[in-house]
Amino acid sequence: MNELISFIIISIGILADIIGCIGLVRFPDVYTRLQASTKCVTLGTCGIFFGVFFYYGFTSIGIKALLVMIFIFLTSPVSSHALARAAYKSNIKLSEKSICDEYKKEKK
Amino acid sequence: MKSIIKRKIFLTLVVFLIWLMLAGLEAYIILIGILCSILIVFIFGDINIQNEWTFKKPLRYLWFIPYAFLFTYEVIKANLDVAYRILMPNLPIRPGIVKIKTNLKSDAALTILANSITLTPGTLSVDVDKDNGYIYVHWIYVRSVEIEETTKKISAKFEKILEKIFN
């Protein structure tokens, strides 16, 4: 039973990862691509690790999987934030679909 | 001086115990563990904590439990939302950068708030203006440009709980 549930969780994680990668190709500019990669890939990878934790329980492998999950949740948004800020500072434009840019008004 | 050395020895023991819990009990693994814990404490051991008074009220950390539930719910909602936008053939996006207001002051609180914003529905924090309390957010589907509206939609629910933890 545990095996079945953990396989289902791992499958959901892989599915989320695949959707994130499709988004990486389909979206028009850097910022929207970062959105796809942070959200779907973070939850997908964490889902895979949660499935591993579910399979092994509180053994040393399971606890390591939990720790990796926590570190991914802490570091992945920081890295995408740094990438977005660096892209903006080096004058990479938003896509033509964009509605507004409040940041531009402040930083003259 | 003496207290620093005492603290470092204590920290080394704690790090080494965590290592023992995670790794096996073979001779060379224990040796690597001792070396690693001494190295880690030597490098990171003297990082100081900024506001010491915060340790006097440990009960406020209980607010992290409802925060974790709210956060998990929002993360799953965000994933469904972004997955929907990726998979629709006509890409229903209206991207743009908006500004939100925050009352949080400390570095830790701002970091947690910005991380939460990045991981929730279609929003990505681009920059933080710490002096005036603004966060610039890239939004994948802009619903309004007014600062009150955006604050209410993006960060209000997190900020209510974070204020109880950090203020």
Coordinates of N, CA, C and O in Angstrom, one line a residue, chain A residues 12 15-16 19 39-40 43, chain B residues 72-88 119-122:
Chain A
I12 N 3.1 12.2 -9.9 CA 2.6 13.6 -9.9 C 3.8 14.5 -10.0 O 3.8 15.5 -10.8
L15 N 5.2 14.5 -13.5 CA 4.3 15.3 -14.4 C 4.5 16.8 -14.2 O 4.5 17.5 -15.2
A16 N 4.6 17.3 -13.0 CA 4.8 18.7 -12.7 C 6.1 19.1 -13.3 O 6.2 20.2 -13.9
I19 N 5.6 19.5 -17.1 CA 4.8 20.7 -17.4 C 5.7 22.0 -17.3 O 5.7 22.9 -18.1
K39 N 8.0 27.5 -10.2 CA 6.9 26.8 -9.5 C 6.8 25.4 -9.8 O 6.9 24.5 -8.9
C40 N 6.7 25.1 -11.1 CA 6.4 23.6 -11.4 C 7.6 22.8 -11.0 O 7.5 21.7 -10.5
L43 N 7.9 22.3 -7.1 CA 6.9 21.3 -6.6 C 7.1 19.9 -7.1 O 7.0 19.0 -6.4
Chain B
T72 N 1.5 25.6 2.0 CA 1.4 24.4 1.1 C 0.2 24.5 0.2 O 0.2 24.2 -1.0
Y73 N -1.0 25.0 0.8 CA -2.2 25.2 0.0 C -1.9 26.1 -1.1 O -2.3 25.9 -2.3
E74 N -1.3 27.3 -0.8 CA -1.0 28.3 -1.9 C -0.1 27.8 -2.9 O -0.2 28.1 -4.1
V75 N 0.9 27.0 -2.5 CA 1.9 26.5 -3.5 C 1.2 25.5 -4.5 O 1.4 25.6 -5.7
I76 N 0.3 24.7 -4.0 CA -0.4 23.7 -4.9 C -1.3 24.5 -5.8 O -1.4 24.2 -7.0
K77 N -2.0 25.5 -5.3 CA -2.9 26.3 -6.1 C -2.1 27.0 -7.2 O -2.5 27.0 -8.4
A78 N -0.9 27.5 -6.8 CA 0.0 28.2 -7.8 C 0.4 27.3 -8.9 O 0.4 27.6 -10.1
N79 N 0.7 26.0 -8.5 CA 1.1 25.1 -9.6 C 0.0 24.8 -10.5 O 0.2 24.7 -11.7
L80 N -1.2 24.6 -10.0 CA -2.3 24.3 -10.9 C -2.6 25.5 -11.8 O -2.8 25.3 -13.0
D81 N -2.5 26.7 -11.3 CA -2.7 27.9 -12.1 C -1.7 28.0 -13.2 O -2.1 28.2 -14.4
V82 N -0.4 27.9 -12.8 CA 0.6 28.1 -13.8 C 0.6 26.9 -14.9 O 0.8 27.1 -16.1
A83 N 0.3 25.7 -14.4 CA 0.2 24.6 -15.3 C -0.9 24.8 -16.3 O -0.8 24.5 -17.5
Y84 N -2.1 25.4 -15.8 CA -3.2 25.7 -16.7 C -2.7 26.7 -17.8 O -3.0 26.5 -19.0
R85 N -2.0 27.8 -17.4 CA -1.5 28.8 -18.3 C -0.5 28.2 -19.3 O -0.5 28.6 -20.5
I86 N 0.3 27.2 -18.9 CA 1.3 26.7 -19.8 C 0.6 25.8 -20.9 O 0.9 25.8 -22.0
L87 N -0.4 25.0 -20.4 CA -1.0 24.0 -21.3 C -2.1 24.5 -22.2 O -2.4 23.9 -23.2
M88 N -2.7 25.7 -22.0 CA -3.7 26.2 -22.9 C -3.0 26.6 -24.2 O -1.9 27.2 -24.2
L119 N 7.0 31.7 -4.6 CA 6.4 30.4 -4.8 C 4.9 30.3 -4.9 O 4.4 29.2 -5.0
T120 N 4.2 31.4 -4.9 CA 2.8 31.4 -4.9 C 2.2 32.0 -6.3 O 3.0 32.5 -7.1
P121 N 0.9 31.9 -6.4 CA 0.3 32.1 -7.8 C 0.8 33.1 -8.7 O 0.6 34.3 -8.6
G122 N 1.6 32.6 -9.7 CA 2.1 33.5 -10.8 C 2.8 34.7 -10.4 O 2.8 35.7 -11.1

